PDB file of C-alpha atoms and ligand atoms in Angstrom:
ATOM      1  CA  MET S 100       0.111   0.054   0.063  1.00  0.00           C
ATOM      2  CA  GLN S 101       1.138   3.371  -1.050  1.00  0.00           C
ATOM      3  CA  ILE S 102       0.761   6.268   1.586  1.00  0.00           C
ATOM      4  CA  ASP S 103      -0.549   9.127   0.441  1.00  0.00           C
ATOM      5  CA  SER S 104      -1.756  11.189   3.518  1.00  0.00           C
ATOM      6  CA  ALA S 105      -1.464  10.635   6.951  1.00  0.00           C
ATOM      7  CA  ILE S 106      -2.716  13.360   9.595  1.00  0.00           C
ATOM      8  CA  PHE S 107      -3.854  13.887  13.228  1.00  0.00           C
ATOM      9  CA  ILE S 108      -7.800  13.883  14.181  1.00  0.00           C
ATOM     10  CA  THR S 109      -8.373  14.019  17.770  1.00  0.00           C
ATOM     11  CA  SER S 110      -6.498  13.268  21.050  1.00  0.00           C
ATOM     12  CA  ASN S 111      -8.650  12.311  23.606  1.00  0.00           C
ATOM     13  CA  THR S 112      -9.553   9.815  26.843  1.00  0.00           C
ATOM     14  CA  ASP S 113     -13.469   9.211  25.931  1.00  0.00           C
ATOM     15  CA  TYR S 114     -13.905   6.400  23.379  1.00  0.00           C
ATOM     16  CA  GLN S 115     -17.381   8.058  22.810  1.00  0.00           C
ATOM     17  CA  LYS S 116     -15.398  10.903  21.780  1.00  0.00           C
ATOM     18  CA  CYS S 117     -13.419   9.353  18.935  1.00  0.00           C
ATOM     19  CA  PRO S 118     -13.687   9.944  15.269  1.00  0.00           C
ATOM     20  CA  PRO S 119     -17.509   8.480  13.782  1.00  0.00           C
ATOM     21  CA  PRO S 120     -16.864   4.925  13.682  1.00  0.00           C
ATOM     22  CA  PHE S 121     -17.180   4.922   9.533  1.00  0.00           C
ATOM     23  CA  LYS S 122     -13.836   3.906   8.443  1.00  0.00           C
ATOM     24  CA  PRO S 123     -11.904   0.698   9.303  1.00  0.00           C
ATOM     25  CA  GLU S 124      -9.856   1.313  12.344  1.00  0.00           C
ATOM     26  CA  TYR S 125      -6.243  -0.373  13.664  1.00  0.00           C
ATOM     27  CA  ALA S 126      -5.354   0.322  17.903  1.00  0.00           C
ATOM     28  CA  PHE S 127      -1.731   0.096  18.382  1.00  0.00           C
ATOM     29  CA  ILE S 128      -1.066  -1.064  22.312  1.00  0.00           C
ATOM     30  CA  GLY S 129       1.848  -2.281  24.485  1.00  0.00           C
ATOM     31  CA  ARG S 130       3.795  -1.718  27.049  1.00  0.00           C
ATOM     32  CA  SER S 131       4.999   1.538  27.984  1.00  0.00           C
ATOM     33  CA  ASN S 132       8.128   2.434  25.771  1.00  0.00           C
ATOM     34  CA  VAL S 133       7.660  -0.657  23.496  1.00  0.00           C
ATOM     35  CA  GLY S 134       7.557   1.561  20.363  1.00  0.00           C
ATOM     36  CA  LYS S 135       4.288   2.251  19.539  1.00  0.00           C
ATOM     37  CA  SER S 136       4.042   5.890  18.507  1.00  0.00           C
ATOM     38  CA  SER S 137       7.466   5.044  16.563  1.00  0.00           C
ATOM     39  CA  LEU S 138       6.100   2.316  14.652  1.00  0.00           C
ATOM     40  CA  ILE S 139       2.747   4.618  13.728  1.00  0.00           C
ATOM     41  CA  ASN S 140       5.130   7.085  12.076  1.00  0.00           C
ATOM     42  CA  SER S 141       7.433   4.283  10.180  1.00  0.00           C
ATOM     43  CA  LEU S 142       4.241   2.786   9.131  1.00  0.00           C
ATOM     44  CA  VAL S 143       3.270   6.146   7.459  1.00  0.00           C
ATOM     45  CA  GLN S 144       6.287   7.623   7.113  1.00  0.00           C
ATOM     46  CA  LYS S 145       5.918  11.007   8.794  1.00  0.00           C
ATOM     47  CA  LYS S 146       8.498  11.243  11.620  1.00  0.00           C
ATOM     48  CA  ASP S 147       6.754  13.190  14.310  1.00  0.00           C
ATOM     49  CA  LEU S 148       3.118  12.387  13.154  1.00  0.00           C
ATOM     50  CA  ALA S 149       2.645  10.668  16.376  1.00  0.00           C
ATOM     51  CA  LYS S 150       4.791  12.010  19.795  1.00  0.00           C
ATOM     52  CA  THR S 151       7.498   9.766  20.721  1.00  0.00           C
ATOM     53  CA  SER S 152       9.995  10.047  23.734  1.00  0.00           C
ATOM     54  CA  ALA S 153      12.727   7.668  25.170  1.00  0.00           C
ATOM     55  CA  LYS S 154      11.199   8.002  28.367  1.00  0.00           C
ATOM     56  CA  PRO S 155       8.247   6.157  29.110  1.00  0.00           C
ATOM     57  CA  GLY S 156       4.646   7.508  29.355  1.00  0.00           C
ATOM     58  CA  LYS S 157       4.758   9.852  26.521  1.00  0.00           C
ATOM     59  CA  THR S 158       1.148   9.063  25.295  1.00  0.00           C
ATOM     60  CA  GLN S 159      -1.575   9.673  27.641  1.00  0.00           C
ATOM     61  CA  THR S 160      -4.408   9.802  25.354  1.00  0.00           C
ATOM     62  CA  ILE S 161      -6.175   7.902  22.462  1.00  0.00           C
ATOM     63  CA  ASN S 162      -4.817   9.595  19.818  1.00  0.00           C
ATOM     64  CA  HIS S 163      -6.329   9.190  16.001  1.00  0.00           C
ATOM     65  CA  PHE S 164      -4.886   9.575  13.075  1.00  0.00           C
ATOM     66  CA  LEU S 165      -6.341   9.186   9.446  1.00  0.00           C
ATOM     67  CA  VAL S 166      -4.211   7.394   6.716  1.00  0.00           C
ATOM     68  CA  ASN S 167      -5.014   7.704   2.860  1.00  0.00           C
ATOM     69  CA  ASP S 168      -8.259   9.043   3.968  1.00  0.00           C
ATOM     70  CA  LYS S 169      -9.285   5.662   4.229  1.00  0.00           C
ATOM     71  CA  TRP S 170      -8.598   4.169   7.448  1.00  0.00           C
ATOM     72  CA  TYR S 171      -7.720   5.160  11.409  1.00  0.00           C
ATOM     73  CA  ILE S 172      -4.843   4.290  13.513  1.00  0.00           C
ATOM     74  CA  ALA S 173      -5.442   4.602  16.824  1.00  0.00           C
ATOM     75  CA  ASP S 174      -2.096   5.628  18.901  1.00  0.00           C
ATOM     76  CA  LEU S 175      -2.699   4.417  22.771  1.00  0.00           C
ATOM     77  CA  PRO S 176      -1.157   4.883  26.083  1.00  0.00           C
ATOM     78  CA  GLY S 177       1.151   1.869  27.258  1.00  0.00           C
ATOM     79  CA  PHE S 178       0.234   0.074  30.417  1.00  0.00           C
ATOM     80  CA  GLY S 179       2.433  -1.216  33.111  1.00  0.00           C
ATOM     81  CA  TYR S 180       4.579   2.081  33.581  1.00  0.00           C
ATOM     82  CA  ALA S 181       6.016   2.010  36.633  1.00  0.00           C
ATOM     83  CA  ALA S 182       6.062   5.682  37.626  1.00  0.00           C
ATOM     84  CA  VAL S 183       2.545   6.519  36.837  1.00  0.00           C
ATOM     85  CA  SER S 184       0.216   6.759  39.854  1.00  0.00           C
ATOM     86  CA  LYS S 185      -1.876   3.825  40.735  1.00  0.00           C
ATOM     87  CA  THR S 186      -5.273   6.417  40.154  1.00  0.00           C
ATOM     88  CA  LYS S 187      -3.597   6.957  36.616  1.00  0.00           C
ATOM     89  CA  LYS S 188      -2.859   3.389  36.080  1.00  0.00           C
ATOM     90  CA  ALA S 189      -6.404   2.582  36.446  1.00  0.00           C
ATOM     91  CA  SER S 190      -7.999   5.138  34.586  1.00  0.00           C
ATOM     92  CA  PHE S 191      -5.601   4.219  31.925  1.00  0.00           C
ATOM     93  CA  SER S 192      -6.995   0.727  31.869  1.00  0.00           C
ATOM     94  CA  LEU S 193     -10.416   1.807  32.264  1.00  0.00           C
ATOM     95  CA  MET S 194      -9.703   4.285  28.847  1.00  0.00           C
ATOM     96  CA  ILE S 195      -8.118   1.285  27.226  1.00  0.00           C
ATOM     97  CA  GLU S 196     -10.666  -1.538  28.093  1.00  0.00           C
ATOM     98  CA  GLU S 197     -13.661   0.676  27.283  1.00  0.00           C
ATOM     99  CA  PHE S 198     -12.374   1.431  23.963  1.00  0.00           C
ATOM    100  CA  MET S 199     -11.442  -1.799  22.972  1.00  0.00           C
ATOM    101  CA  LEU S 200     -14.673  -3.381  23.870  1.00  0.00           C
ATOM    102  CA  ASN S 201     -16.904  -0.736  22.073  1.00  0.00           C
ATOM    103  CA  ARG S 202     -15.037   0.663  19.383  1.00  0.00           C
ATOM    104  CA  GLU S 203     -17.348  -0.705  16.679  1.00  0.00           C
ATOM    105  CA  ASN S 204     -14.922  -0.201  13.201  1.00  0.00           C
ATOM    106  CA  LEU S 205     -12.017  -1.586  15.421  1.00  0.00           C
ATOM    107  CA  MET S 206     -10.837  -4.120  12.674  1.00  0.00           C
ATOM    108  CA  CYS S 207      -7.668  -5.418  14.599  1.00  0.00           C
ATOM    109  CA  VAL S 208      -5.147  -4.645  17.433  1.00  0.00           C
ATOM    110  CA  PHE S 209      -1.848  -4.475  16.918  1.00  0.00           C
ATOM    111  CA  VAL S 210      -0.191  -6.026  20.634  1.00  0.00           C
ATOM    112  CA  LEU S 211       3.357  -4.288  20.315  1.00  0.00           C
ATOM    113  CA  VAL S 212       5.846  -6.944  22.312  1.00  0.00           C
ATOM    114  CA  ASP S 213       9.453  -5.636  22.688  1.00  0.00           C
ATOM    115  CA  SER S 214      11.721  -8.550  21.225  1.00  0.00           C
ATOM    116  CA  ARG S 215      14.457  -8.170  23.318  1.00  0.00           C
ATOM    117  CA  LEU S 216      12.933  -9.408  25.986  1.00  0.00           C
ATOM    118  CA  GLU S 217      11.694 -12.726  27.674  1.00  0.00           C
ATOM    119  CA  PRO S 218       7.976 -12.847  27.405  1.00  0.00           C
ATOM    120  CA  GLN S 219       6.453 -10.307  29.978  1.00  0.00           C
ATOM    121  CA  ALA S 220       3.393 -11.511  32.185  1.00  0.00           C
ATOM    122  CA  ILE S 221       1.714  -8.070  31.368  1.00  0.00           C
ATOM    123  CA  ASP S 222       1.977  -8.474  27.890  1.00  0.00           C
ATOM    124  CA  VAL S 223       0.968 -12.219  28.408  1.00  0.00           C
ATOM    125  CA  ASP S 224      -2.610 -11.209  30.539  1.00  0.00           C
ATOM    126  CA  PHE S 225      -3.351  -8.605  27.844  1.00  0.00           C
ATOM    127  CA  ILE S 226      -3.331 -11.143  25.102  1.00  0.00           C
ATOM    128  CA  ASP S 227      -4.995 -13.668  27.326  1.00  0.00           C
ATOM    129  CA  TRP S 228      -7.840 -11.103  28.060  1.00  0.00           C
ATOM    130  CA  LEU S 229      -8.344 -10.082  23.843  1.00  0.00           C
ATOM    131  CA  GLY S 230      -8.743 -13.828  23.590  1.00  0.00           C
ATOM    132  CA  ARG S 231     -11.554 -13.981  26.295  1.00  0.00           C
ATOM    133  CA  LYS S 232     -13.330 -10.810  25.056  1.00  0.00           C
ATOM    134  CA  GLY S 233     -12.928 -12.131  21.594  1.00  0.00           C
ATOM    135  CA  ILE S 234     -11.242  -8.817  19.923  1.00  0.00           C
ATOM    136  CA  PRO S 235      -9.071  -9.655  17.215  1.00  0.00           C
ATOM    137  CA  PHE S 236      -5.667  -8.985  17.333  1.00  0.00           C
ATOM    138  CA  VAL S 237      -1.894  -9.659  15.946  1.00  0.00           C
ATOM    139  CA  ILE S 238       1.241  -9.436  17.746  1.00  0.00           C
ATOM    140  CA  VAL S 239       3.777  -7.061  16.390  1.00  0.00           C
ATOM    141  CA  PHE S 240       7.392  -7.606  18.097  1.00  0.00           C
ATOM    142  CA  THR S 241       9.317  -3.972  17.750  1.00  0.00           C
ATOM    143  CA  LYS S 242      12.927  -3.038  18.206  1.00  0.00           C
ATOM    144  CA  ALA S 243      14.283  -6.211  15.830  1.00  0.00           C
ATOM    145  CA  ASP S 244      17.132  -3.973  14.895  1.00  0.00           C
ATOM    146  CA  LYS S 245      18.675  -3.826  18.767  1.00  0.00           C
ATOM    147  CA  LYS S 246      19.601  -7.328  18.975  1.00  0.00           C
ATOM    148  CA  GLY S 247      21.068 -10.287  16.449  1.00  0.00           C
ATOM    149  CA  VAL S 248      18.326 -12.052  14.330  1.00  0.00           C
ATOM    150  CA  VAL S 249      19.184 -15.047  16.223  1.00  0.00           C
ATOM    151  CA  ALA S 250      18.649 -13.409  19.792  1.00  0.00           C
ATOM    152  CA  VAL S 251      15.352 -12.016  18.107  1.00  0.00           C
ATOM    153  CA  GLN S 252      13.888 -15.373  17.025  1.00  0.00           C
ATOM    154  CA  LYS S 253      14.883 -17.324  20.254  1.00  0.00           C
ATOM    155  CA  ASN S 254      12.953 -14.501  22.092  1.00  0.00           C
ATOM    156  CA  ILE S 255       9.866 -14.783  19.540  1.00  0.00           C
ATOM    157  CA  ASP S 256       9.953 -18.661  19.980  1.00  0.00           C
ATOM    158  CA  VAL S 257       9.903 -18.879  23.717  1.00  0.00           C
ATOM    159  CA  PHE S 258       6.976 -16.232  23.698  1.00  0.00           C
ATOM    160  CA  THR S 259       4.572 -18.143  21.322  1.00  0.00           C
ATOM    161  CA  GLN S 260       5.697 -21.568  23.110  1.00  0.00           C
ATOM    162  CA  THR S 261       4.354 -19.468  26.279  1.00  0.00           C
ATOM    163  CA  LEU S 262       1.330 -18.506  24.096  1.00  0.00           C
ATOM    164  CA  LEU S 263       0.618 -22.099  23.418  1.00  0.00           C
ATOM    165  CA  GLN S 264       0.139 -23.039  26.945  1.00  0.00           C
ATOM    166  CA  THR S 265      -3.278 -21.584  26.999  1.00  0.00           C
ATOM    167  CA  TRP S 266      -3.775 -20.860  23.363  1.00  0.00           C
ATOM    168  CA  GLU S 267      -4.565 -23.616  20.726  1.00  0.00           C
ATOM    169  CA  GLU S 268      -3.681 -21.492  17.328  1.00  0.00           C
ATOM    170  CA  LEU S 269      -1.080 -18.721  17.447  1.00  0.00           C
ATOM    171  CA  PRO S 270      -2.435 -15.112  16.257  1.00  0.00           C
ATOM    172  CA  GLN S 271      -0.538 -13.970  12.916  1.00  0.00           C
ATOM    173  CA  ILE S 272       3.011 -12.417  13.966  1.00  0.00           C
ATOM    174  CA  PHE S 273       5.072  -9.181  12.434  1.00  0.00           C
ATOM    175  CA  VAL S 274       8.830  -8.838  13.534  1.00  0.00           C
ATOM    176  CA  THR S 275       9.106  -5.087  13.160  1.00  0.00           C
ATOM    177  CA  SER S 276      11.564  -2.107  13.576  1.00  0.00           C
ATOM    178  CA  ALA S 277      10.409   1.082  13.509  1.00  0.00           C
ATOM    179  CA  GLU S 278      14.475   2.577  13.007  1.00  0.00           C
ATOM    180  CA  LYS S 279      14.835   0.488   9.638  1.00  0.00           C
ATOM    181  CA  GLY S 280      11.337  -0.266   8.540  1.00  0.00           C
ATOM    182  CA  LEU S 281      11.423  -3.921   9.080  1.00  0.00           C
ATOM    183  CA  GLY S 282       7.821  -5.652   8.628  1.00  0.00           C
ATOM    184  CA  ARG S 283       6.651  -2.426   7.474  1.00  0.00           C
ATOM    185  CA  ASN S 284       5.283  -3.749   4.082  1.00  0.00           C
ATOM    186  CA  GLU S 285       3.907  -6.850   5.821  1.00  0.00           C
ATOM    187  CA  MET S 286       1.911  -4.582   8.298  1.00  0.00           C
ATOM    188  CA  LEU S 287       0.635  -1.978   5.173  1.00  0.00           C
ATOM    189  CA  ASN S 288      -0.204  -5.417   3.259  1.00  0.00           C
ATOM    190  CA  PHE S 289      -2.031  -6.601   6.159  1.00  0.00           C
ATOM    191  CA  ILE S 290      -3.817  -3.443   6.464  1.00  0.00           C
ATOM    192  CA  ALA S 291      -4.732  -3.445   3.279  1.00  0.00           C
ATOM    193  CA  GLU S 292      -6.159  -6.766   3.483  1.00  0.00           C
ATOM    194  CA  THR S 293      -7.999  -6.219   6.519  1.00  0.00           C
ATOM    195  CA  ASN S 294      -9.656  -2.871   4.850  1.00  0.00           C
ATOM    196  CA  LYS S 295     -11.688  -4.933   2.346  1.00  0.00           C
ATOM    197  CA  THR S 296     -13.552  -6.844   4.728  1.00  0.00           C
ATOM    198  CA  PHE S 297     -14.781  -3.177   6.677  1.00  0.00           C
ATOM    199  CA  GLU S 298     -18.265  -3.126   7.143  1.00  0.00           C
ATOM    200  CA  LYS S 299     -19.948   0.388   7.953  1.00  0.00           C
ATOM    201  CA  PRO S 300     -21.871  -0.498  11.589  1.00  0.00           C
ATOM    202  CA  ILE S 301     -25.641  -1.103  11.018  1.00  0.00           C
ATOM    203  CA  GLY S 302     -27.426   1.960  11.496  1.00  0.00           C
ATOM    204  CA  LYS S 303     -25.240   4.501  11.241  1.00  0.00           C
ATOM    205  CA  THR S 304     -24.613   5.608   7.760  1.00  0.00           C
ATOM    206  CA  LEU S 305     -23.167   9.264   6.863  1.00  0.00           C
ATOM    207  CA  SER S 306     -25.504  10.142   3.962  1.00  0.00           C
ATOM    208  CA  LYS S 307     -29.016  11.033   4.531  1.00  0.00           C
ATOM    209  CA  PRO S 308     -31.734   9.359   3.683  1.00  0.00           C
ATOM    210  CA  LYS S 309     -33.279  10.968   0.419  1.00  0.00           C
TER     211      LYS S 309
HETATM  212  P1  GTP A  65       4.637   5.013  25.328  1.00  0.00           P
HETATM  213  O1  GTP A  65       4.209   6.494  24.331  1.00  0.00           O
HETATM  214  O2  GTP A  65       5.412   6.110  26.559  1.00  0.00           O
HETATM  215  O3  GTP A  65       3.327   4.290  25.593  1.00  0.00           O
HETATM  216  O4  GTP A  65       5.938   4.867  24.358  1.00  0.00           O
HETATM  217  P2  GTP A  65       5.318   4.220  22.767  1.00  0.00           P
HETATM  218  O5  GTP A  65       5.143   2.778  22.959  1.00  0.00           O
HETATM  219  O6  GTP A  65       4.986   5.062  22.305  1.00  0.00           O
HETATM  220  O7  GTP A  65       6.896   4.377  22.478  1.00  0.00           O
HETATM  221  P3  GTP A  65       8.362   5.450  21.667  1.00  0.00           P
HETATM  222  O8  GTP A  65       7.645   4.826  20.145  1.00  0.00           O
HETATM  223  O9  GTP A  65       7.695   6.604  21.982  1.00  0.00           O
HETATM  224  O10 GTP A  65       9.415   4.851  21.590  1.00  0.00           O
HETATM  225  C1  GTP A  65      10.444   4.872  22.854  1.00  0.00           C
HETATM  226  C2  GTP A  65      11.710   4.874  22.450  1.00  0.00           C
HETATM  227  O11 GTP A  65      12.103   3.692  21.984  1.00  0.00           O
HETATM  228  C3  GTP A  65      12.094   6.240  21.808  1.00  0.00           C
HETATM  229  O12 GTP A  65      13.210   6.252  22.501  1.00  0.00           O
HETATM  230  C4  GTP A  65      12.227   5.424  20.706  1.00  0.00           C
HETATM  231  O13 GTP A  65      13.296   6.446  19.517  1.00  0.00           O
HETATM  232  C5  GTP A  65      12.573   4.037  20.929  1.00  0.00           C
HETATM  233  N1  GTP A  65      12.109   3.267  19.794  1.00  0.00           N
HETATM  234  C6  GTP A  65      10.702   2.879  19.299  1.00  0.00           C
HETATM  235  N2  GTP A  65      11.094   2.274  17.654  1.00  0.00           N
HETATM  236  C7  GTP A  65      12.497   1.469  18.197  1.00  0.00           C
HETATM  237  C8  GTP A  65      12.963   0.468  17.069  1.00  0.00           C
HETATM  238  O14 GTP A  65      12.330   0.179  16.454  1.00  0.00           O
HETATM  239  N3  GTP A  65      14.819   0.363  17.134  1.00  0.00           N
HETATM  240  C9  GTP A  65      14.894   1.311  17.975  1.00  0.00           C
HETATM  241  N4  GTP A  65      16.392   1.236  17.983  1.00  0.00           N
HETATM  242  N5  GTP A  65      14.695   2.001  19.030  1.00  0.00           N
HETATM  243  C10 GTP A  65      13.123   2.539  18.866  1.00  0.00           C
HETATM  244 MG1   MG A  66       3.377   6.232  22.337  1.00  0.00          MG
END
């Protein structure tokens, strides 16, 4: 897929204030600092579209971007950031849960996992939660440029083995580097294919009856 345009639309904490659900949408979620905002910028090839930071906890709201005037990206706050207060953590997870459970046009959740690490309970728990709720997702390993191919593959193998303890089937997996553009074409192809299956939410239409 060629990217012709990518623009910022809204930033808010309430899924009900998100843009109208008339276009397919993909949400980026994962632990703080895993590289959600960076991967979004790399996908659309706009360096500063989503704000990134070396310090975790940068994205604190639901941020919507419209790509090619055709599909949305939702950049979400990270989970599991120790320095965020308990109250804030609870309001983050409520915001994310409500969004995931109620967003009608959500085609797929991209669960970002740091390819440098052994499986983290918080990632596995979140994946299990998505599974229980029947929310479609894929796993996206990030920062693959930071370690050698062998080390990355080893972590992916351990991660998938962990998932196979509770899952019969594995979800689709992407290996990416925002820095090097690795996995970019694969993700864009996946989005292009998934966009074809989008149906507008029933009972809501932009055009008024004649
Ligand atoms: P929060 O918004 O705080 O939850 O973080 P985030 O998941 O959006 O992470 P962000 O994109 O802000 O990136 C965090 C840090 O990781 C930044 O310093 C990025 O430059 C770095 N980073 C992200 N992706 C990559 C990558 O693919 N390779 C390398 N080497 N660094 C990366
Ligand atoms: Mg971010």
